[in-house]
Short mmCIF file of C-alpha atoms in Angstrom, two decimals:
data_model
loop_
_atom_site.label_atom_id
_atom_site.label_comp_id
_atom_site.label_asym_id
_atom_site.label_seq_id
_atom_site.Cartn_x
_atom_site.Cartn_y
_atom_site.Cartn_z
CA UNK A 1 -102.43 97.95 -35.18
CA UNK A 2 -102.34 99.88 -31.36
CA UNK A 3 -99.40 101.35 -30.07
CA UNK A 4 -97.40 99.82 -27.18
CA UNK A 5 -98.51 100.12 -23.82
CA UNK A 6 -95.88 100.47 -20.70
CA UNK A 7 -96.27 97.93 -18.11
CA UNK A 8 -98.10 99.21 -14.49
CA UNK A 9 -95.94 99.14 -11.71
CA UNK A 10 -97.44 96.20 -10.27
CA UNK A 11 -97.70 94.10 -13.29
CA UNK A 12 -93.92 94.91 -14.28
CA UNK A 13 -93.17 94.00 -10.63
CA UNK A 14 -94.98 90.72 -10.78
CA UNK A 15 -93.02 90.02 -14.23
CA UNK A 16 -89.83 90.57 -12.39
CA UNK A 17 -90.59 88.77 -9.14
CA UNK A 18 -90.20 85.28 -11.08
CA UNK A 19 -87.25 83.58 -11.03
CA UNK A 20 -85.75 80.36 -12.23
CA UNK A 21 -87.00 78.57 -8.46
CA UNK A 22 -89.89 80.37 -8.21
CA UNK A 23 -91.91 81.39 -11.20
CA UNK A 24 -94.95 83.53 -10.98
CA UNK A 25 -96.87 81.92 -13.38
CA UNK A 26 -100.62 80.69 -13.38
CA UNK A 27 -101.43 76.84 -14.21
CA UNK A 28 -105.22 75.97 -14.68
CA UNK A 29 -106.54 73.03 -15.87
CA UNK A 30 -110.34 72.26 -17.06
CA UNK A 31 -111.66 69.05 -17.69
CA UNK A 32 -114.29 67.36 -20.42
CA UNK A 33 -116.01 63.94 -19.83
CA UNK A 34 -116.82 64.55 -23.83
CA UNK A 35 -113.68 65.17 -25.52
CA UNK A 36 -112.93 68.71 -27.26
CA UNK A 37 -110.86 68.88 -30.55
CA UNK A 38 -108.02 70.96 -31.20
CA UNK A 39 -109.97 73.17 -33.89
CA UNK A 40 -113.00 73.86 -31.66
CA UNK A 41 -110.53 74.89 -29.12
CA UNK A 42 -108.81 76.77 -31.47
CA UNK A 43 -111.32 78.37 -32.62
CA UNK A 44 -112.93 79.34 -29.02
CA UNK A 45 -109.47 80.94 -28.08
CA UNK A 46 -109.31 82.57 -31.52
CA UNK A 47 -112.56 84.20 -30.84
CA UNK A 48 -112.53 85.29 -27.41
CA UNK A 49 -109.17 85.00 -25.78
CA UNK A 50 -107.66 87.34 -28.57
CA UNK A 51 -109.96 90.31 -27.65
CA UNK A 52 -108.00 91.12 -25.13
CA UNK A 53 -104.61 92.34 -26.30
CA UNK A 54 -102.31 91.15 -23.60
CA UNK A 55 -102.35 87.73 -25.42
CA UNK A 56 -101.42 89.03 -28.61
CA UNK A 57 -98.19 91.04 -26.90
CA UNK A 58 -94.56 90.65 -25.62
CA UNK A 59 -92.76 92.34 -22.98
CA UNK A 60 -89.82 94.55 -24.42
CA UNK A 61 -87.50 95.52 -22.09
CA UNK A 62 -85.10 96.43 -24.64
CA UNK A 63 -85.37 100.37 -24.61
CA UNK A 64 -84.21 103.06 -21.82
CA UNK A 65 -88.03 103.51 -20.47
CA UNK A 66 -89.96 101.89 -19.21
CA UNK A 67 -90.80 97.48 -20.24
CA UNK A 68 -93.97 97.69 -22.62
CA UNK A 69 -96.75 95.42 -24.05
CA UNK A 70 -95.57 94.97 -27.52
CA UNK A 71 -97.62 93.62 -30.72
CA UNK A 72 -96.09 90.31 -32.14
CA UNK A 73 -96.33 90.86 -35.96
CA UNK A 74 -98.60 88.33 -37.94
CA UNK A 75 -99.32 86.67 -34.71
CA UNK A 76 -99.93 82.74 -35.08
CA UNK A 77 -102.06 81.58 -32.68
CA UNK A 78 -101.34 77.64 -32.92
CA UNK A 79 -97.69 78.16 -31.86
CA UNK A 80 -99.15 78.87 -28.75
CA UNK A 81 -101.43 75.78 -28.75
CA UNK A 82 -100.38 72.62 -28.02
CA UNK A 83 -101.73 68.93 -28.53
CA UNK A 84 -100.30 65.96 -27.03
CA UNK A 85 -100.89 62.66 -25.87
CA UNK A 86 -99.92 61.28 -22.38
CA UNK A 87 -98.22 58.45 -21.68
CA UNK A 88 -99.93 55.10 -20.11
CA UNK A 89 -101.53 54.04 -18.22
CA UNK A 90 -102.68 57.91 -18.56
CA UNK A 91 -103.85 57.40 -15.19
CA UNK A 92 -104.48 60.29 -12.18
CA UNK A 93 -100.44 60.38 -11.33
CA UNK A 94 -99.47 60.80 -14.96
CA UNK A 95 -101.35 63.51 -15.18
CA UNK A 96 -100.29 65.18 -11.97
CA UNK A 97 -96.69 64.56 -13.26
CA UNK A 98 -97.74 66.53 -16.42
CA UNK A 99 -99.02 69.55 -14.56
CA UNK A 100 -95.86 68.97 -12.39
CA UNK A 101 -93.72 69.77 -15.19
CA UNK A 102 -95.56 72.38 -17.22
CA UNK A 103 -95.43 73.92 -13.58
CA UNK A 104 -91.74 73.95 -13.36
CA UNK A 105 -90.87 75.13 -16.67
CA UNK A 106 -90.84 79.59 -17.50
CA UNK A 107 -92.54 80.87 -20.50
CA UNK A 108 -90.23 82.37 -23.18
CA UNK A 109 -90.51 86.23 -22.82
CA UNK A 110 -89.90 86.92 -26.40
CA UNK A 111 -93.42 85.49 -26.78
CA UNK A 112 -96.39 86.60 -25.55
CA UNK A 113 -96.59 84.96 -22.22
CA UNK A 114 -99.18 82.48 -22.19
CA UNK A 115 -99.43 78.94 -23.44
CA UNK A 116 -102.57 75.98 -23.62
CA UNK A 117 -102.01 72.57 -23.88
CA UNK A 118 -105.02 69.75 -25.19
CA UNK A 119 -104.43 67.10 -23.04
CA UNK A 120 -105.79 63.24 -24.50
CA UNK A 121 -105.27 60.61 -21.58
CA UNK A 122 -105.89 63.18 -19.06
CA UNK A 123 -106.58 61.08 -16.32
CA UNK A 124 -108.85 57.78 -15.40
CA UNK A 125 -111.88 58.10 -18.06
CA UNK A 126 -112.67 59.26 -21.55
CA UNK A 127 -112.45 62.75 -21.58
CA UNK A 128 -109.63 65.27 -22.06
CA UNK A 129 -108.20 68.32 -20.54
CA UNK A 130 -107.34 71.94 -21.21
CA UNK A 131 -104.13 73.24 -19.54
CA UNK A 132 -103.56 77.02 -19.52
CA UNK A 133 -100.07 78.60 -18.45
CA UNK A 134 -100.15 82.36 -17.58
CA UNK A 135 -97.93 85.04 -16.46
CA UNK A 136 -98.76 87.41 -13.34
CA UNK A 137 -97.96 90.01 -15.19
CA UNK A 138 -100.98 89.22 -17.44
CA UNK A 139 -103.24 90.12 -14.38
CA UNK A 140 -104.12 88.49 -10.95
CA UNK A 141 -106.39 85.93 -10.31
CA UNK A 142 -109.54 88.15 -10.19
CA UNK A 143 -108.79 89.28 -13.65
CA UNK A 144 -108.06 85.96 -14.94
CA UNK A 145 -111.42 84.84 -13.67
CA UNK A 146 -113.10 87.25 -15.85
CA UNK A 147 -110.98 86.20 -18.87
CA UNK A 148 -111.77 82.58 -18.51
CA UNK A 149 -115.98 82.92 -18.18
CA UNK A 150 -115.58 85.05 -20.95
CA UNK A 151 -114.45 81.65 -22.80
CA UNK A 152 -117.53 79.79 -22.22
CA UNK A 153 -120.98 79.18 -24.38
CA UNK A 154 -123.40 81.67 -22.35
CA UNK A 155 -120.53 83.90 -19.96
CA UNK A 156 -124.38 85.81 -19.52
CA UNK A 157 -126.06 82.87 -17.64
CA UNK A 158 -123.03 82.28 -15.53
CA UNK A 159 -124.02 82.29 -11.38
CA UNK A 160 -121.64 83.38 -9.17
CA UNK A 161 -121.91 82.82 -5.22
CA UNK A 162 -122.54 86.71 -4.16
CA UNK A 163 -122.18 88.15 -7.72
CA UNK A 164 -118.40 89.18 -7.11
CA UNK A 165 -118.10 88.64 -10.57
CA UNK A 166 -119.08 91.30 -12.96
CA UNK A 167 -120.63 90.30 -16.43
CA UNK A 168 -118.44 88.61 -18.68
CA UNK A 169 -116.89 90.20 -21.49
CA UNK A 170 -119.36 91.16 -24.51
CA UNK A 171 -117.26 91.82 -27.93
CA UNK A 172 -117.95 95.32 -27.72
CA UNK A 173 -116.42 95.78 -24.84
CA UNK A 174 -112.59 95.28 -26.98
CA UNK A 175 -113.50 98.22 -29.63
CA UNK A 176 -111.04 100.53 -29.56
CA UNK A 177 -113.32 103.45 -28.84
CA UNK A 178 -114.28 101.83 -25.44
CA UNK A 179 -110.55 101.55 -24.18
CA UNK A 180 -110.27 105.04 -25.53
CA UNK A 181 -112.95 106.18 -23.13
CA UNK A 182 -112.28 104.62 -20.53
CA UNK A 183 -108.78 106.71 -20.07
CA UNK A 184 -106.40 103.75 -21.98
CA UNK A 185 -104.62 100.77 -21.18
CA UNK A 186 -102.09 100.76 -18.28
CA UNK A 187 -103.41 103.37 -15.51
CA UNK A 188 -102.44 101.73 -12.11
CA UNK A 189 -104.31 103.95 -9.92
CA UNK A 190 -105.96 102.56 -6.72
CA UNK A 191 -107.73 103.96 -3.73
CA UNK A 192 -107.82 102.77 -0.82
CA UNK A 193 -109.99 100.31 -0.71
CA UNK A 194 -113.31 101.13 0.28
CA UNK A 195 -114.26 97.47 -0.40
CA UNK A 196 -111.38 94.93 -0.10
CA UNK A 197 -112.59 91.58 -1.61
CA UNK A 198 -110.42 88.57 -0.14
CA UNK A 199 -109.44 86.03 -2.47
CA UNK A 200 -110.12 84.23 0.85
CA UNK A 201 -113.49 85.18 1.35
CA UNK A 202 -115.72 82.78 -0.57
CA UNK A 203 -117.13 85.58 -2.19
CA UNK A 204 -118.04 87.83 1.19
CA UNK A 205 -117.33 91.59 1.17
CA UNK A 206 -114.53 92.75 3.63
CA UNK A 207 -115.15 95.53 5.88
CA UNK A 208 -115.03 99.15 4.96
CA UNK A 209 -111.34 100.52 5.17
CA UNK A 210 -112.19 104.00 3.34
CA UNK A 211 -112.66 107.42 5.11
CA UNK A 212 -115.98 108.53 6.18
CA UNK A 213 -114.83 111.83 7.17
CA UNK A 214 -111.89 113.68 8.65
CA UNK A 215 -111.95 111.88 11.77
CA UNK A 216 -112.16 108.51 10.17
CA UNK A 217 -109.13 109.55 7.51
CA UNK A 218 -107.34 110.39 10.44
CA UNK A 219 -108.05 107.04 12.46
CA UNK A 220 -107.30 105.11 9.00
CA UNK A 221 -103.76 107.32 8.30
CA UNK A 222 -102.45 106.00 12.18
CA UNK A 223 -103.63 102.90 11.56
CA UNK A 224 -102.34 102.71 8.18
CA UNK A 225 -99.07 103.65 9.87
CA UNK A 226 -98.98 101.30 12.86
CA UNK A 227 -100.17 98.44 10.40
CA UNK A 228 -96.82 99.17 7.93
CA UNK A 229 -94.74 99.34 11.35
CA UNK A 230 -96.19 96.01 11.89
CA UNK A 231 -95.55 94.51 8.95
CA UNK A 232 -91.82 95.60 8.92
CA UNK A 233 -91.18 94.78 12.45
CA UNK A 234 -93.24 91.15 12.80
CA UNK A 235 -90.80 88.29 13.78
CA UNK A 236 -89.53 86.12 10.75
CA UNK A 237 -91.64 82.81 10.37
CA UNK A 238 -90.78 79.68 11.96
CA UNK A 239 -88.51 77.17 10.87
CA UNK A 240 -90.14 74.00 9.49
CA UNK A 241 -89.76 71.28 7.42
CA UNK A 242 -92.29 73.30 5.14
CA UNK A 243 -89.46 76.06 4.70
CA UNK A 244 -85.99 75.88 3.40
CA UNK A 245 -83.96 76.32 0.05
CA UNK A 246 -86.60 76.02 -3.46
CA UNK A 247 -85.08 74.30 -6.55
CA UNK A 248 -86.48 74.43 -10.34
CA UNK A 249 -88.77 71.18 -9.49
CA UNK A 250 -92.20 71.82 -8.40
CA UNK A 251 -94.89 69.59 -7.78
CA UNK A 252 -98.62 69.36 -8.33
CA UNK A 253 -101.36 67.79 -6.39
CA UNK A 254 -105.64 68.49 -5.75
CA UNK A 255 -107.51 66.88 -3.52
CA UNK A 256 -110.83 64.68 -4.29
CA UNK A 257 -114.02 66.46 -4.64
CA UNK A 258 -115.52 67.80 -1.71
CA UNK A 259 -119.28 68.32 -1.13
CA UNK A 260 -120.09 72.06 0.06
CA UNK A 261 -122.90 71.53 1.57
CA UNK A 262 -120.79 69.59 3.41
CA UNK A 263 -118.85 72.47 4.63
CA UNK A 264 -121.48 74.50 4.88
CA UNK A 265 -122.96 71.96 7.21
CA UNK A 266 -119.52 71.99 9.25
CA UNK A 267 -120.05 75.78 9.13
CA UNK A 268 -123.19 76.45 10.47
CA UNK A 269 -122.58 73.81 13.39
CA UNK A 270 -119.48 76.11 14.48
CA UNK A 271 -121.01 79.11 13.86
CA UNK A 272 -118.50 79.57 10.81
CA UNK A 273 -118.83 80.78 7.23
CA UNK A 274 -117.61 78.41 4.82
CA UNK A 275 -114.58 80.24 4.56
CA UNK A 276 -113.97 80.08 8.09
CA UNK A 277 -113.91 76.20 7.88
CA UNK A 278 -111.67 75.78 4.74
CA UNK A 279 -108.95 77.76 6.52
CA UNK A 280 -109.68 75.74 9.63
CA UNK A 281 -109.61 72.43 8.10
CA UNK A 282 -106.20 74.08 6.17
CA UNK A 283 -104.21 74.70 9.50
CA UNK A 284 -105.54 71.38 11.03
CA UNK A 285 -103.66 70.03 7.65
CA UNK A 286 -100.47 71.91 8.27
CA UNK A 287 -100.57 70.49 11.90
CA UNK A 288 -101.16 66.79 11.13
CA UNK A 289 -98.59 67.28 8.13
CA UNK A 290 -95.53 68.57 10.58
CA UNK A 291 -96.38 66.19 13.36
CA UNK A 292 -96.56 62.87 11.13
CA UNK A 293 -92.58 64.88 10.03
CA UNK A 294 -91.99 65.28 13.83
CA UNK A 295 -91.96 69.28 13.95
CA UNK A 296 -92.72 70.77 17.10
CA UNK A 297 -96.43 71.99 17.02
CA UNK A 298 -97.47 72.48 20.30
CA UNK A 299 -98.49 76.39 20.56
CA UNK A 300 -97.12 77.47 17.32
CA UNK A 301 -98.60 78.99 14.02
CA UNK A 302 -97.89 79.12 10.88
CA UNK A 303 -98.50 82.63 8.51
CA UNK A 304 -99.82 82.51 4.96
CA UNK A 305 -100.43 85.31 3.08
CA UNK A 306 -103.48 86.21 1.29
CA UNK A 307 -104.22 87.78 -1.98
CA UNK A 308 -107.00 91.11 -0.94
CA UNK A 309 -108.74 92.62 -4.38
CA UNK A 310 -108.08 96.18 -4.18
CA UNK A 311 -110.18 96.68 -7.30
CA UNK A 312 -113.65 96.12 -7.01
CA UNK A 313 -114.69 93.65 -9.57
CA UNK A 314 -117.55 95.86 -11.43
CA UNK A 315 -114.53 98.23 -12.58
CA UNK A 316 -112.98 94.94 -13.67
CA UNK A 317 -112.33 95.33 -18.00
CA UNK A 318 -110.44 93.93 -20.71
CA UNK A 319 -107.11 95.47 -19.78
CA UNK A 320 -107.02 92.88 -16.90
CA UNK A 321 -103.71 93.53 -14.72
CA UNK A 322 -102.65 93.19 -11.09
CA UNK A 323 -104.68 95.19 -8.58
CA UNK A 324 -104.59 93.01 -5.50
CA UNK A 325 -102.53 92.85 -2.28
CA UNK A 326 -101.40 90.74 0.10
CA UNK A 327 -102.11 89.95 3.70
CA UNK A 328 -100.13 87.88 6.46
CA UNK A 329 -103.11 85.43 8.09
CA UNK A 330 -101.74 83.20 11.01
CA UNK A 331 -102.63 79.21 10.63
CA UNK A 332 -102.99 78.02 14.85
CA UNK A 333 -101.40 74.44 14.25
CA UNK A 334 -100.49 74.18 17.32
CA UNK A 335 -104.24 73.89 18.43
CA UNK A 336 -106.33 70.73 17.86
CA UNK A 337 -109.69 71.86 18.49
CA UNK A 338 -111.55 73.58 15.08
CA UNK A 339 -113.58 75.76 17.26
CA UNK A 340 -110.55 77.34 18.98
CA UNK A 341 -108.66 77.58 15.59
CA UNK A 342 -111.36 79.59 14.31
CA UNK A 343 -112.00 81.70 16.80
CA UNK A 344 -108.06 82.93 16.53
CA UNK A 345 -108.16 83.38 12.78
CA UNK A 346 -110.87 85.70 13.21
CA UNK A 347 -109.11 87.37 16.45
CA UNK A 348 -106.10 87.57 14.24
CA UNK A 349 -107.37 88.30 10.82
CA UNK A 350 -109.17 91.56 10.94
CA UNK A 351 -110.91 93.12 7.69
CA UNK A 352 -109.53 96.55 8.16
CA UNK A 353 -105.86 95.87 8.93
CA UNK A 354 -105.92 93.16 6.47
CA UNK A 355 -107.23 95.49 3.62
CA UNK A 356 -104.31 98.40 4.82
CA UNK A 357 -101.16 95.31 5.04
CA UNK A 358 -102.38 94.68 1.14
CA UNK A 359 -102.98 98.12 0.18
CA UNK A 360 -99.28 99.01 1.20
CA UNK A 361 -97.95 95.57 -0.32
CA UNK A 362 -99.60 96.85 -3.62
CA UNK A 363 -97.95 100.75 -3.03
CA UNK A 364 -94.59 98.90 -2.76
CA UNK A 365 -94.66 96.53 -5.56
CA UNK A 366 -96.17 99.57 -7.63
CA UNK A 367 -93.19 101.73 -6.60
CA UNK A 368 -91.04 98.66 -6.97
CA UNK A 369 -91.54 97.59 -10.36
CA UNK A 370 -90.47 101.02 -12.08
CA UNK A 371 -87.14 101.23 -10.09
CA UNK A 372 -84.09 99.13 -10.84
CA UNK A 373 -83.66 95.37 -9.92
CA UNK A 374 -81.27 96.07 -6.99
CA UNK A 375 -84.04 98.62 -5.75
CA UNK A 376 -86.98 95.97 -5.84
CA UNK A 377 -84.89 93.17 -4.22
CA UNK A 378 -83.95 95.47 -1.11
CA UNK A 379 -87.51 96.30 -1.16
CA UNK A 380 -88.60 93.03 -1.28
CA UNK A 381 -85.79 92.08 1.61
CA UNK A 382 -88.55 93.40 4.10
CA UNK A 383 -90.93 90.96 3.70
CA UNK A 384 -88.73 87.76 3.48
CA UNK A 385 -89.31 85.62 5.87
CA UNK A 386 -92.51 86.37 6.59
CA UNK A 387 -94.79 83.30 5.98
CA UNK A 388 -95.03 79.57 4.65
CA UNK A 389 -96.70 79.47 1.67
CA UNK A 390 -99.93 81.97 -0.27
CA UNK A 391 -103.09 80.83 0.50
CA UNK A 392 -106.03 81.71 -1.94
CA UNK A 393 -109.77 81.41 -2.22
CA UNK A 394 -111.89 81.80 -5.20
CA UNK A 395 -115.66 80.79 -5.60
CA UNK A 396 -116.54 79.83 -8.72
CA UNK A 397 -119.73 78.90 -10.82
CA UNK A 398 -122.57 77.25 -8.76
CA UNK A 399 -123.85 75.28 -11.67
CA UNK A 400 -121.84 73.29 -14.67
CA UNK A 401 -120.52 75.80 -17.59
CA UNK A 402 -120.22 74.56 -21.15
CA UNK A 403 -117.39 75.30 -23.47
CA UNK A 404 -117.31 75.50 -27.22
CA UNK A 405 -120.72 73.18 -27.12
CA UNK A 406 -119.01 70.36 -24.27
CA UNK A 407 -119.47 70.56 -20.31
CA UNK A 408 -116.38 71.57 -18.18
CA UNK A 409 -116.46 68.38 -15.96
CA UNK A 410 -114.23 70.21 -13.29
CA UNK A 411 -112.10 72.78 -13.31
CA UNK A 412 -108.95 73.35 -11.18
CA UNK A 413 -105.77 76.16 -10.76
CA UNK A 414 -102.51 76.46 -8.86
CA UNK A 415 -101.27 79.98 -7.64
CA UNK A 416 -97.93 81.04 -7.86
CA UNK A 417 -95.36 81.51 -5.30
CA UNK A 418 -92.75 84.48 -4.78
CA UNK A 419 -89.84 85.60 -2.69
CA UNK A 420 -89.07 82.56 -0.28
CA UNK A 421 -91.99 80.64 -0.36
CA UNK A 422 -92.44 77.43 -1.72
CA UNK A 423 -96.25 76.16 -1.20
CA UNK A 424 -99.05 77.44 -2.67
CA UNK A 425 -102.90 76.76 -2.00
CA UNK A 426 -105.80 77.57 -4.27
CA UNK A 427 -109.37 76.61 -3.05
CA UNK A 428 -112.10 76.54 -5.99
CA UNK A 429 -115.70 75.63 -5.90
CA UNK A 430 -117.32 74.64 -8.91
CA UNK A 431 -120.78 73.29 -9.71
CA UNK A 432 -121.35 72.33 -5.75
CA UNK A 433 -118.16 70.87 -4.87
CA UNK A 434 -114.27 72.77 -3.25
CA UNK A 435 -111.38 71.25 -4.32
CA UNK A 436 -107.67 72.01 -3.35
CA UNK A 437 -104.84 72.69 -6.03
CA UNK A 438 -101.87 72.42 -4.17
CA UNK A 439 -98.36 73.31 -5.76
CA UNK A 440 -94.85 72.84 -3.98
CA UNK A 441 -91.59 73.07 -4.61
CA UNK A 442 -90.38 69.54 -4.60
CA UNK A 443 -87.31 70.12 -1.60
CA UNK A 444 -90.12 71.13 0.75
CA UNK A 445 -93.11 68.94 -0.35
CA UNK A 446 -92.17 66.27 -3.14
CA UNK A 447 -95.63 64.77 -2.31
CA UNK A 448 -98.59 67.09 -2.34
CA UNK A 449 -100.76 64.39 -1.71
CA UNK A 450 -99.31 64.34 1.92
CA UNK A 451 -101.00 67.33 2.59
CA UNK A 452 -104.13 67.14 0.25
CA UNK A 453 -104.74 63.65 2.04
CA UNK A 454 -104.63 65.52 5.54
CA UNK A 455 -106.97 68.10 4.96
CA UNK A 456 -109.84 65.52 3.52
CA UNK A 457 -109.14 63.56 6.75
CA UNK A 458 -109.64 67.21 8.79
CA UNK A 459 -113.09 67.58 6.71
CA UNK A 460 -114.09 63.79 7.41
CA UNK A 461 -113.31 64.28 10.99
CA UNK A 462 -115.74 67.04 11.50
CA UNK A 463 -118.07 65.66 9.05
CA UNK A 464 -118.02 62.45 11.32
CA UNK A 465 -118.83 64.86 14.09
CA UNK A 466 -121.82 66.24 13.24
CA UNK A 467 -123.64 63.41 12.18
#
């Protein structure tokens, strides 16, 4: 069996980031109109989910070094897979109760940390569900993405919007001699990117951040300075009813299907990308949320901050990890008009300063996670304060995938939070349709479906609009 591997900076840093109100751990759920068994999903994660070694390994923390990826001996994979029943009526809101509390529960670190649940009444119809639980440390979101289309029946005839996806995982690809070659498991090293990929951008390339020449490297280094100034210096977020003290209960919500052609529609009639309308329609949900509360609204906006790929997904392999950063985006809820709210996220958000804010979040949770706890958390003390919730964006397949012979009806995730922040958003597209996963700690939004209810009525608003 391989040696042990030391944790990267980052992912060590992600590891240590959870706590008992605030967990960093992934939750994605996919969905079959014609039921999967236990052994063929067994057998699917046998196959392909144990090629990459992260899921056969525990963190030890127990030596003087640095915390490695250790082998479990005579790892079992069915004490990892789980097959249950739910309750009736087995409806929508038992399920989102589920999720709520697989959500608010940390994986054992003496295990590997990762877990899957088969779900039987999963919801209103016939079908079942797939729930997977993941630790950041594993890898971020990108890297998960290429982990789970390595899962399905044909990963080769998978189409992604813009290709940001590189090809899916071929066996060969685990042999020993190809992690040898490509320099080992665990290097952490990151330029700066030349190509920051949002996980906001619907699949669009950022702008270039990299030096052209001496000039440019110069231009970029001041920047880069005046844009970590920035960041340390920016006034704390404002006090809502969104903000406030987390507990250990968190709760999970999605909205209903919603057609992108739709929002592409509402796109091209403001001059907008897709993207441009989702985080729109997202701040116009924030507003109507804290004015139905009675929050003050008028000329105020809310920050978010923003996962950036700092990796470019071609170089993505098996070794998956964390090579992202994050930027602070400002939400206007204090304006009503969509046109107006775009225009200042673009003013706002610009590719190159957004790519250095996340390229210096990922230097200081590298540097972070190999110094000692009381060293992170003062680190970490900088950026407290800073925004609402983490907002992020992720286009998936255009057309239906199939797993282990069925057809993923849907698929859905919820991001983590950290530090002080208790809402997360993930957007997914899948097979012609965005939905919103929306997790929140249960002091700050017990129902989710408050907000997922006012962003459909944002996108039937400006739907209503154009026709």
């Amino acid at each position: 069996m391989p040696g042990s591997d030391p944790l990267s900076g980052a992912d060590n840093a992600w590891r240590r980031l959870g706590t008992v109100d605030n967990l960093t751990t992934i939750t994605g759920v996919l969905w079959f109109e014609d039921p999967i068994t236990y052994e063929e999903l067994r057998d699917r994660l046998e196959e392909r989910l144990l090629r990459f070694d992260r899921f056969k390994q525990c963190v030890d923390t127990s030596g003087f070094g640095r915390a490695r990826w250790e082998f479990i001996d005579e790892f079992d994979i069915e004490t990892h897979i789980y097959h249950l029943s739910l309750p009736e009526p087995g409806d929508t809101a038992t399920f989102k109760q589920f999720v709520s509390s697989l959500m608010s529960r940390p994986l054992d670190e003496c295990r590997p940390l990762w877990e899957a649940y088969l779900i039987e009444n999963a919801g209103d119809g016939d079908g079942n569900a797939v729930a997977f639980r993941i630790n950041h440390s594993i890898g971020d979101g990108f890297a998960l993405l290429y982990v789970l289309f390595g899962l399905v029946d044909s990963p080769e005839e998978i189409e992604m919007p813009m290709g940001i996806v590189p090809n899916p995982p071929s066996a060969d690809a685990f042999r020993d001699e190809a992690t040898e070659a490509d320099g080992g498991i665990g290097t952490e090293a990151v330029d700066p990117p030349a190509e920051a990929e949002s996980a906001v951008s619907a699949g669009e390339r950022g702008t270039s951040v990299g030096p052209d020449g001496p000039l440019d490297a110069a231009r970029l280094a001041g920047k880069a300075v005046k844009t970590g100034w920035d960041m340390l210096t920016q006034e704390d977020e404002i006090e809502t009813s969104l903000r406030g003290d987390l507990g250990t209960v968190k709760r999970a919500g999605w909205t209903d299907e919603i057609d992108l052609a739709t929002v592409k529609e509402i796109g091209a009639v403001h001059d907008a990308t897709v993207n441009d309308v989702l985080l729109g329609a997202l701040a116009g949900a924030f507003r109507r949320v804290l004015q139905a509360r009675g929050d003050p609204i008028e000329g105020r906006e809310l920050r978010v901050s923003v996962p950036i790929n700092l990796r470019p997904m071609e170089q993505r392999d098996g070794t998956l990890g964390n090579y992202f950063g994050l930027a602070f985006v400002p939400l206007p809820i204090g304006e009503a008009d969509l046109d107006e709210r775009i225009r200042i996220i673009h003013e706002r958000m610009d590719a190159e300063t957004a790519g250095l804010e996340a390229f210096l979040m990922y230097l200081t949770l590298t540097f972070g996670g190999h110094t000692p706890d009381f060293v992170l958390d003062r680190l970490l003390e900088q950026f407290e304060d800073q925004a609402t919730g983490v907002v992020t964006n992720v286009p998936g397949p255009m057309e239906c995938v199939e797993f282990a012979g069925h057809e993923v009806s849907d698929i859905m995730f919820w991001v983590p939070q950290a530090n002080d922040q208790g809402i997360g958003i993930s957007i997914f597209s899948y097979d012609g349709s965005v939905r919103l996963g929306i997790a929140g700690d249960s002091n700050l939004l017990a129902d989710p479906d408050e907000l997922s209810e006012a962003f459909r009525a944002e996108i039937d608003a400006e739907s209503a609009d154009i026709e």
